[in-house]
JSON list of C-alpha atoms in Angstrom, two decimals:
[
{"chain": "A", "resi": 12, "resn": "MET", "atom": "CA", "xyz": [110.78, 156.44, 132.80]},
{"chain": "A", "resi": 13, "resn": "LYS", "atom": "CA", "xyz": [111.35, 159.70, 130.96]},
{"chain": "A", "resi": 14, "resn": "ILE", "atom": "CA", "xyz": [108.03, 159.32, 129.14]},
{"chain": "A", "resi": 15, "resn": "LEU", "atom": "CA", "xyz": [106.20, 158.79, 132.42]},
{"chain": "A", "resi": 16, "resn": "ASP", "atom": "CA", "xyz": [107.87, 161.84, 133.95]},
{"chain": "A", "resi": 17, "resn": "LEU", "atom": "CA", "xyz": [107.01, 163.87, 130.88]},
{"chain": "A", "resi": 18, "resn": "LEU", "atom": "CA", "xyz": [103.38, 162.81, 131.14]},
{"chain": "A", "resi": 19, "resn": "LYS", "atom": "CA", "xyz": [103.34, 163.71, 134.85]},
{"chain": "A", "resi": 20, "resn": "GLU", "atom": "CA", "xyz": [104.54, 167.19, 134.03]},
{"chain": "A", "resi": 21, "resn": "LYS", "atom": "CA", "xyz": [101.85, 167.69, 131.41]},
{"chain": "A", "resi": 22, "resn": "PHE", "atom": "CA", "xyz": [99.04, 166.31, 133.51]},
{"chain": "A", "resi": 23, "resn": "ASP", "atom": "CA", "xyz": [98.60, 166.29, 137.21]},
{"chain": "A", "resi": 24, "resn": "ASN", "atom": "CA", "xyz": [98.08, 162.92, 138.96]},
{"chain": "A", "resi": 25, "resn": "ASN", "atom": "CA", "xyz": [94.32, 162.88, 138.56]},
{"chain": "A", "resi": 26, "resn": "ASN", "atom": "CA", "xyz": [94.38, 163.77, 134.85]},
{"chain": "A", "resi": 27, "resn": "LEU", "atom": "CA", "xyz": [97.19, 161.26, 134.22]},
{"chain": "A", "resi": 28, "resn": "MET", "atom": "CA", "xyz": [95.20, 158.34, 135.60]},
{"chain": "A", "resi": 29, "resn": "THR", "atom": "CA", "xyz": [92.10, 159.36, 133.64]},
{"chain": "A", "resi": 30, "resn": "THR", "atom": "CA", "xyz": [94.07, 159.71, 130.42]},
{"chain": "A", "resi": 31, "resn": "LEU", "atom": "CA", "xyz": [95.78, 156.32, 130.90]},
{"chain": "A", "resi": 32, "resn": "MET", "atom": "CA", "xyz": [92.42, 154.64, 131.54]},
{"chain": "A", "resi": 33, "resn": "ILE", "atom": "CA", "xyz": [90.97, 156.20, 128.39]},
{"chain": "A", "resi": 34, "resn": "ILE", "atom": "CA", "xyz": [93.98, 155.02, 126.34]},
{"chain": "A", "resi": 35, "resn": "ILE", "atom": "CA", "xyz": [93.69, 151.47, 127.73]},
{"chain": "A", "resi": 36, "resn": "ILE", "atom": "CA", "xyz": [89.93, 151.32, 127.04]},
{"chain": "A", "resi": 37, "resn": "LEU", "atom": "CA", "xyz": [90.41, 152.67, 123.50]},
{"chain": "A", "resi": 38, "resn": "GLY", "atom": "CA", "xyz": [93.19, 150.11, 122.87]},
{"chain": "A", "resi": 39, "resn": "ALA", "atom": "CA", "xyz": [90.95, 147.26, 124.06]},
{"chain": "A", "resi": 40, "resn": "ILE", "atom": "CA", "xyz": [88.10, 148.45, 121.81]},
{"chain": "A", "resi": 41, "resn": "ILE", "atom": "CA", "xyz": [90.44, 148.64, 118.81]},
{"chain": "A", "resi": 42, "resn": "LEU", "atom": "CA", "xyz": [91.78, 145.12, 119.51]},
{"chain": "A", "resi": 43, "resn": "ILE", "atom": "CA", "xyz": [88.28, 143.65, 119.80]},
{"chain": "A", "resi": 44, "resn": "ALA", "atom": "CA", "xyz": [87.10, 145.38, 116.64]},
{"chain": "A", "resi": 45, "resn": "THR", "atom": "CA", "xyz": [90.08, 144.28, 114.55]},
{"chain": "A", "resi": 46, "resn": "SER", "atom": "CA", "xyz": [89.94, 140.70, 115.78]},
{"chain": "A", "resi": 47, "resn": "SER", "atom": "CA", "xyz": [86.25, 140.42, 114.87]},
{"chain": "A", "resi": 48, "resn": "LEU", "atom": "CA", "xyz": [86.93, 141.95, 111.42]},
{"chain": "A", "resi": 49, "resn": "VAL", "atom": "CA", "xyz": [89.81, 139.53, 110.83]},
{"chain": "A", "resi": 50, "resn": "GLU", "atom": "CA", "xyz": [87.63, 136.63, 111.93]},
{"chain": "A", "resi": 51, "resn": "GLU", "atom": "CA", "xyz": [84.80, 137.66, 109.57]},
{"chain": "A", "resi": 52, "resn": "THR", "atom": "CA", "xyz": [87.23, 138.08, 106.67]},
{"chain": "A", "resi": 53, "resn": "SER", "atom": "CA", "xyz": [88.85, 134.71, 107.30]},
{"chain": "A", "resi": 54, "resn": "LYS", "atom": "CA", "xyz": [85.42, 133.06, 107.42]},
{"chain": "A", "resi": 55, "resn": "LYS", "atom": "CA", "xyz": [84.52, 134.61, 104.08]},
{"chain": "A", "resi": 56, "resn": "ASN", "atom": "CA", "xyz": [87.77, 133.46, 102.44]},
{"chain": "A", "resi": 57, "resn": "VAL", "atom": "CA", "xyz": [87.61, 129.87, 103.67]},
{"chain": "A", "resi": 58, "resn": "PRO", "atom": "CA", "xyz": [85.87, 127.64, 101.16]},
{"chain": "A", "resi": 59, "resn": "LYS", "atom": "CA", "xyz": [83.03, 125.59, 102.50]},
{"chain": "A", "resi": 60, "resn": "THR", "atom": "CA", "xyz": [83.91, 121.97, 103.04]},
{"chain": "A", "resi": 61, "resn": "VAL", "atom": "CA", "xyz": [82.26, 119.73, 100.53]},
{"chain": "A", "resi": 62, "resn": "LEU", "atom": "CA", "xyz": [81.91, 116.09, 101.35]},
{"chain": "A", "resi": 63, "resn": "TYR", "atom": "CA", "xyz": [82.24, 113.86, 98.35]},
{"chain": "A", "resi": 64, "resn": "LYS", "atom": "CA", "xyz": [80.92, 110.36, 98.16]},
{"chain": "A", "resi": 65, "resn": "GLU", "atom": "CA", "xyz": [83.54, 107.73, 97.62]},
{"chain": "A", "resi": 66, "resn": "SER", "atom": "CA", "xyz": [83.91, 107.24, 93.90]},
{"chain": "A", "resi": 67, "resn": "SER", "atom": "CA", "xyz": [82.54, 104.10, 92.36]},
{"chain": "A", "resi": 68, "resn": "ILE", "atom": "CA", "xyz": [86.06, 103.06, 91.30]},
{"chain": "A", "resi": 69, "resn": "SER", "atom": "CA", "xyz": [87.44, 103.25, 94.86]},
{"chain": "A", "resi": 70, "resn": "GLN", "atom": "CA", "xyz": [84.31, 101.48, 96.15]},
{"chain": "A", "resi": 71, "resn": "LYS", "atom": "CA", "xyz": [84.91, 98.69, 93.63]},
{"chain": "A", "resi": 72, "resn": "ASN", "atom": "CA", "xyz": [88.58, 98.49, 94.64]},
{"chain": "A", "resi": 73, "resn": "SER", "atom": "CA", "xyz": [87.76, 98.26, 98.35]},
{"chain": "A", "resi": 74, "resn": "LYS", "atom": "CA", "xyz": [85.12, 95.60, 97.58]},
{"chain": "A", "resi": 75, "resn": "ILE", "atom": "CA", "xyz": [87.67, 93.61, 95.53]},
{"chain": "A", "resi": 76, "resn": "ILE", "atom": "CA", "xyz": [90.21, 93.82, 98.37]},
{"chain": "A", "resi": 77, "resn": "GLU", "atom": "CA", "xyz": [87.61, 92.84, 100.98]},
{"chain": "A", "resi": 78, "resn": "ASP", "atom": "CA", "xyz": [86.53, 89.88, 98.83]},
{"chain": "A", "resi": 79, "resn": "TYR", "atom": "CA", "xyz": [90.18, 88.89, 98.36]},
{"chain": "A", "resi": 80, "resn": "ALA", "atom": "CA", "xyz": [90.81, 88.94, 102.14]},
{"chain": "A", "resi": 81, "resn": "ASN", "atom": "CA", "xyz": [87.60, 86.97, 102.79]},
{"chain": "A", "resi": 82, "resn": "THR", "atom": "CA", "xyz": [88.59, 84.37, 100.20]},
{"chain": "A", "resi": 83, "resn": "ILE", "atom": "CA", "xyz": [92.00, 83.89, 101.82]},
{"chain": "A", "resi": 84, "resn": "GLU", "atom": "CA", "xyz": [90.42, 83.63, 105.28]},
{"chain": "A", "resi": 85, "resn": "LYS", "atom": "CA", "xyz": [87.85, 81.02, 104.19]},
{"chain": "A", "resi": 86, "resn": "LYS", "atom": "CA", "xyz": [90.43, 78.92, 102.36]},
{"chain": "A", "resi": 87, "resn": "LEU", "atom": "CA", "xyz": [92.79, 79.02, 105.34]},
{"chain": "A", "resi": 88, "resn": "GLU", "atom": "CA", "xyz": [90.01, 78.15, 107.80]},
{"chain": "A", "resi": 89, "resn": "ASP", "atom": "CA", "xyz": [89.01, 75.22, 105.61]},
{"chain": "A", "resi": 90, "resn": "ILE", "atom": "CA", "xyz": [92.49, 73.77, 105.13]},
{"chain": "A", "resi": 91, "resn": "LEU", "atom": "CA", "xyz": [93.80, 74.41, 108.65]},
{"chain": "A", "resi": 92, "resn": "SER", "atom": "CA", "xyz": [90.78, 72.73, 110.26]},
{"chain": "A", "resi": 93, "resn": "LYS", "atom": "CA", "xyz": [91.70, 69.52, 108.38]},
{"chain": "A", "resi": 94, "resn": "ILE", "atom": "CA", "xyz": [95.09, 69.24, 110.08]},
{"chain": "A", "resi": 95, "resn": "LYS", "atom": "CA", "xyz": [95.15, 66.32, 112.54]},
{"chain": "A", "resi": 96, "resn": "GLY", "atom": "CA", "xyz": [94.54, 67.52, 116.10]},
{"chain": "A", "resi": 97, "resn": "VAL", "atom": "CA", "xyz": [93.00, 70.83, 115.06]},
{"chain": "A", "resi": 98, "resn": "GLY", "atom": "CA", "xyz": [89.33, 71.59, 115.68]},
{"chain": "A", "resi": 99, "resn": "GLU", "atom": "CA", "xyz": [87.43, 74.72, 114.69]},
{"chain": "A", "resi": 100, "resn": "VAL", "atom": "CA", "xyz": [89.59, 77.48, 113.17]},
{"chain": "A", "resi": 101, "resn": "LYS", "atom": "CA", "xyz": [88.99, 81.21, 112.71]},
{"chain": "A", "resi": 102, "resn": "VAL", "atom": "CA", "xyz": [91.38, 83.31, 110.62]},
{"chain": "A", "resi": 103, "resn": "MET", "atom": "CA", "xyz": [91.81, 87.06, 110.21]},
{"chain": "A", "resi": 104, "resn": "VAL", "atom": "CA", "xyz": [93.92, 88.44, 107.37]},
{"chain": "A", "resi": 105, "resn": "THR", "atom": "CA", "xyz": [94.96, 92.07, 106.94]},
{"chain": "A", "resi": 106, "resn": "LEU", "atom": "CA", "xyz": [96.33, 93.38, 103.66]},
{"chain": "A", "resi": 107, "resn": "GLU", "atom": "CA", "xyz": [98.92, 96.13, 103.09]},
{"chain": "A", "resi": 108, "resn": "ASP", "atom": "CA", "xyz": [97.80, 98.15, 100.11]},
{"chain": "A", "resi": 109, "resn": "THR", "atom": "CA", "xyz": [95.16, 98.25, 97.47]},
{"chain": "A", "resi": 110, "resn": "ALA", "atom": "CA", "xyz": [95.16, 96.01, 94.46]},
{"chain": "A", "resi": 111, "resn": "GLU", "atom": "CA", "xyz": [97.11, 97.29, 91.50]},
{"chain": "A", "resi": 112, "resn": "ARG", "atom": "CA", "xyz": [95.84, 96.96, 87.97]},
{"chain": "A", "resi": 113, "resn": "ILE", "atom": "CA", "xyz": [98.30, 97.38, 85.15]},
{"chain": "A", "resi": 114, "resn": "PRO", "atom": "CA", "xyz": [96.61, 98.54, 81.94]},
{"chain": "A", "resi": 115, "resn": "ALA", "atom": "CA", "xyz": [97.69, 97.70, 78.41]},
{"chain": "A", "resi": 116, "resn": "ILE", "atom": "CA", "xyz": [99.68, 100.54, 76.88]},
{"chain": "A", "resi": 117, "resn": "ASN", "atom": "CA", "xyz": [100.12, 101.18, 73.17]},
{"chain": "A", "resi": 118, "resn": "THR", "atom": "CA", "xyz": [103.67, 102.48, 72.69]},
{"chain": "A", "resi": 119, "resn": "THR", "atom": "CA", "xyz": [104.85, 104.19, 69.52]},
{"chain": "A", "resi": 120, "resn": "LYS", "atom": "CA", "xyz": [108.50, 105.01, 68.95]},
{"chain": "A", "resi": 121, "resn": "THR", "atom": "CA", "xyz": [109.84, 106.54, 65.74]},
{"chain": "A", "resi": 122, "resn": "GLU", "atom": "CA", "xyz": [113.40, 107.43, 64.85]},
{"chain": "A", "resi": 123, "resn": "GLU", "atom": "CA", "xyz": [114.45, 109.46, 61.85]},
{"chain": "A", "resi": 124, "resn": "LYS", "atom": "CA", "xyz": [118.02, 110.12, 60.72]},
{"chain": "A", "resi": 125, "resn": "THR", "atom": "CA", "xyz": [118.74, 112.54, 57.89]},
{"chain": "A", "resi": 126, "resn": "SER", "atom": "CA", "xyz": [122.10, 113.34, 56.28]},
{"chain": "A", "resi": 127, "resn": "GLU", "atom": "CA", "xyz": [122.51, 116.45, 54.13]},
{"chain": "A", "resi": 128, "resn": "LYS", "atom": "CA", "xyz": [125.49, 117.57, 52.06]},
{"chain": "A", "resi": 129, "resn": "ASP", "atom": "CA", "xyz": [125.96, 121.22, 51.30]},
{"chain": "A", "resi": 130, "resn": "SER", "atom": "CA", "xyz": [127.66, 122.72, 48.23]},
{"chain": "A", "resi": 131, "resn": "LYS", "atom": "CA", "xyz": [131.00, 123.08, 50.00]},
{"chain": "A", "resi": 132, "resn": "GLY", "atom": "CA", "xyz": [131.20, 119.37, 50.92]},
{"chain": "A", "resi": 133, "resn": "GLY", "atom": "CA", "xyz": [130.08, 119.67, 54.53]},
{"chain": "A", "resi": 134, "resn": "ILE", "atom": "CA", "xyz": [127.78, 117.02, 55.98]},
{"chain": "A", "resi": 135, "resn": "ARG", "atom": "CA", "xyz": [124.97, 117.78, 58.40]},
{"chain": "A", "resi": 136, "resn": "GLU", "atom": "CA", "xyz": [123.23, 114.95, 60.22]},
{"chain": "A", "resi": 137, "resn": "VAL", "atom": "CA", "xyz": [119.84, 115.39, 61.87]},
{"chain": "A", "resi": 138, "resn": "PHE", "atom": "CA", "xyz": [118.51, 112.79, 64.31]},
{"chain": "A", "resi": 139, "resn": "LYS", "atom": "CA", "xyz": [114.86, 113.00, 65.37]},
{"chain": "A", "resi": 140, "resn": "GLN", "atom": "CA", "xyz": [113.16, 110.69, 67.87]},
{"chain": "A", "resi": 141, "resn": "ASP", "atom": "CA", "xyz": [109.47, 110.60, 68.91]},
{"chain": "A", "resi": 142, "resn": "TYR", "atom": "CA", "xyz": [108.00, 108.49, 71.69]},
{"chain": "A", "resi": 143, "resn": "SER", "atom": "CA", "xyz": [104.36, 108.27, 72.73]},
{"chain": "A", "resi": 144, "resn": "GLU", "atom": "CA", "xyz": [102.23, 106.09, 75.00]},
{"chain": "A", "resi": 145, "resn": "GLN", "atom": "CA", "xyz": [98.48, 105.62, 75.00]},
{"chain": "A", "resi": 146, "resn": "VAL", "atom": "CA", "xyz": [96.39, 103.54, 77.39]},
{"chain": "A", "resi": 147, "resn": "VAL", "atom": "CA", "xyz": [94.37, 100.91, 75.53]},
{"chain": "A", "resi": 148, "resn": "THR", "atom": "CA", "xyz": [90.61, 100.99, 76.12]},
{"chain": "A", "resi": 149, "resn": "ASN", "atom": "CA", "xyz": [87.84, 98.65, 75.11]},
{"chain": "A", "resi": 150, "resn": "GLY", "atom": "CA", "xyz": [85.53, 100.74, 72.91]},
{"chain": "A", "resi": 151, "resn": "ASN", "atom": "CA", "xyz": [82.71, 98.19, 73.23]},
{"chain": "A", "resi": 152, "resn": "ASN", "atom": "CA", "xyz": [82.54, 98.39, 77.02]},
{"chain": "A", "resi": 153, "resn": "ASN", "atom": "CA", "xyz": [82.17, 102.12, 77.83]},
{"chain": "A", "resi": 154, "resn": "ASN", "atom": "CA", "xyz": [85.86, 102.73, 77.15]},
{"chain": "A", "resi": 155, "resn": "ALA", "atom": "CA", "xyz": [86.94, 100.47, 80.01]},
{"chain": "A", "resi": 156, "resn": "LEU", "atom": "CA", "xyz": [90.68, 99.96, 80.39]},
{"chain": "A", "resi": 157, "resn": "VAL", "atom": "CA", "xyz": [92.18, 96.78, 79.03]},
{"chain": "A", "resi": 158, "resn": "ILE", "atom": "CA", "xyz": [93.96, 95.22, 82.02]},
{"chain": "A", "resi": 159, "resn": "ILE", "atom": "CA", "xyz": [96.94, 92.99, 81.26]},
{"chain": "A", "resi": 160, "resn": "LYS", "atom": "CA", "xyz": [97.93, 92.24, 84.84]},
{"chain": "A", "resi": 161, "resn": "GLU", "atom": "CA", "xyz": [96.39, 92.59, 88.30]},
{"chain": "A", "resi": 162, "resn": "VAL", "atom": "CA", "xyz": [98.67, 92.58, 91.33]},
{"chain": "A", "resi": 163, "resn": "LYS", "atom": "CA", "xyz": [96.90, 91.51, 94.51]},
{"chain": "A", "resi": 164, "resn": "PRO", "atom": "CA", "xyz": [97.79, 93.32, 97.73]},
{"chain": "A", "resi": 165, "resn": "LYS", "atom": "CA", "xyz": [100.40, 91.75, 99.99]},
{"chain": "A", "resi": 166, "resn": "VAL", "atom": "CA", "xyz": [99.41, 90.15, 103.27]},
{"chain": "A", "resi": 167, "resn": "LYS", "atom": "CA", "xyz": [100.29, 92.38, 106.20]},
{"chain": "A", "resi": 168, "resn": "GLY", "atom": "CA", "xyz": [99.43, 89.96, 108.99]},
{"chain": "A", "resi": 169, "resn": "VAL", "atom": "CA", "xyz": [97.49, 86.85, 109.94]},
{"chain": "A", "resi": 170, "resn": "ILE", "atom": "CA", "xyz": [95.85, 85.81, 113.20]},
{"chain": "A", "resi": 171, "resn": "VAL", "atom": "CA", "xyz": [94.71, 82.23, 113.63]},
{"chain": "A", "resi": 172, "resn": "VAL", "atom": "CA", "xyz": [92.53, 81.13, 116.54]},
{"chain": "A", "resi": 173, "resn": "ALA", "atom": "CA", "xyz": [92.21, 77.34, 116.63]},
{"chain": "A", "resi": 174, "resn": "GLU", "atom": "CA", "xyz": [91.09, 74.56, 118.93]},
{"chain": "A", "resi": 175, "resn": "GLY", "atom": "CA", "xyz": [94.09, 72.45, 119.80]},
{"chain": "A", "resi": 176, "resn": "ALA", "atom": "CA", "xyz": [96.61, 75.28, 119.37]},
{"chain": "A", "resi": 177, "resn": "ASP", "atom": "CA", "xyz": [97.53, 75.02, 123.07]},
{"chain": "A", "resi": 178, "resn": "ASP", "atom": "CA", "xyz": [99.58, 71.93, 122.04]},
{"chain": "A", "resi": 179, "resn": "LEU", "atom": "CA", "xyz": [102.96, 73.26, 120.85]},
{"chain": "A", "resi": 180, "resn": "TYR", "atom": "CA", "xyz": [103.26, 70.59, 118.13]},
{"chain": "A", "resi": 181, "resn": "ILE", "atom": "CA", "xyz": [99.85, 71.56, 116.63]},
{"chain": "A", "resi": 182, "resn": "LYS", "atom": "CA", "xyz": [100.66, 75.27, 117.00]},
{"chain": "A", "resi": 183, "resn": "GLU", "atom": "CA", "xyz": [103.90, 74.77, 115.05]},
{"chain": "A", "resi": 184, "resn": "LYS", "atom": "CA", "xyz": [102.03, 72.91, 112.29]},
{"chain": "A", "resi": 185, "resn": "LEU", "atom": "CA", "xyz": [99.52, 75.76, 111.98]},
{"chain": "A", "resi": 186, "resn": "TYR", "atom": "CA", "xyz": [102.30, 78.34, 112.02]},
{"chain": "A", "resi": 187, "resn": "ASN", "atom": "CA", "xyz": [104.27, 76.62, 109.25]},
{"chain": "A", "resi": 188, "resn": "ALA", "atom": "CA", "xyz": [101.15, 75.99, 107.15]},
{"chain": "A", "resi": 189, "resn": "VAL", "atom": "CA", "xyz": [100.15, 79.67, 107.19]},
{"chain": "A", "resi": 190, "resn": "LYS", "atom": "CA", "xyz": [103.70, 80.83, 106.38]},
{"chain": "A", "resi": 191, "resn": "THR", "atom": "CA", "xyz": [103.96, 78.36, 103.51]},
{"chain": "A", "resi": 192, "resn": "VAL", "atom": "CA", "xyz": [100.59, 78.95, 101.88]},
{"chain": "A", "resi": 193, "resn": "LEU", "atom": "CA", "xyz": [100.86, 82.76, 101.97]},
{"chain": "A", "resi": 194, "resn": "GLY", "atom": "CA", "xyz": [104.62, 82.99, 101.42]},
{"chain": "A", "resi": 195, "resn": "ILE", "atom": "CA", "xyz": [105.09, 85.41, 104.31]},
{"chain": "A", "resi": 196, "resn": "SER", "atom": "CA", "xyz": [107.63, 85.69, 107.11]},
{"chain": "A", "resi": 197, "resn": "GLY", "atom": "CA", "xyz": [106.94, 84.28, 110.56]},
{"chain": "A", "resi": 198, "resn": "ASN", "atom": "CA", "xyz": [106.73, 87.66, 112.27]},
{"chain": "A", "resi": 199, "resn": "LYS", "atom": "CA", "xyz": [103.46, 88.31, 110.39]},
{"chain": "A", "resi": 200, "resn": "VAL", "atom": "CA", "xyz": [101.72, 85.22, 111.81]},
{"chain": "A", "resi": 201, "resn": "GLU", "atom": "CA", "xyz": [100.22, 84.74, 115.28]},
{"chain": "A", "resi": 202, "resn": "ILE", "atom": "CA", "xyz": [98.56, 81.52, 116.45]},
{"chain": "A", "resi": 203, "resn": "PHE", "atom": "CA", "xyz": [96.26, 81.39, 119.49]},
{"chain": "A", "resi": 204, "resn": "SER", "atom": "CA", "xyz": [94.22, 78.66, 121.11]},
{"chain": "A", "resi": 205, "resn": "SER", "atom": "CA", "xyz": [90.47, 79.14, 121.33]},
{"chain": "A", "resi": 206, "resn": "ASN", "atom": "CA", "xyz": [88.34, 78.89, 124.49]}
]
């Protein structure tokens, strides 16, 4: 309140209101100007977003996974429809991760041990060890990696829709068959009867 009283002494009521209005207007102009400058600067500093096409390797991996899921679905539909009491079957399989390919690796390990005697009879031993790994490529095929093992993705869940699944005995047969063939736990399998 002392500042306000001080201002009142310096300016009469009419001048005080005019001065306060000018200060408020100037403050608003300064705020607007600085915010627009900050916005322009931040726009200049932000790199433009570049959309990249999915690489051919990741496209191949997704195609391999999709083909793997389709193969499992077709095989399950075929075998489950042959169970006594089961009619037409439709299967949907979802997979957890991508396939993993383990490349061949050329490993080189060398060990060297040296013993030295000095003139006073002291012995100094030096032990040196080198280890290196190099991924093996096939020079004939555009330097493609040599794959020694491919790990297929794990099954995340299975839905089976089958005619005859409204019978509990048939539903149990389907349930056990899916668990057995895929080696998965029962909580990942759902069986439904079709229309």
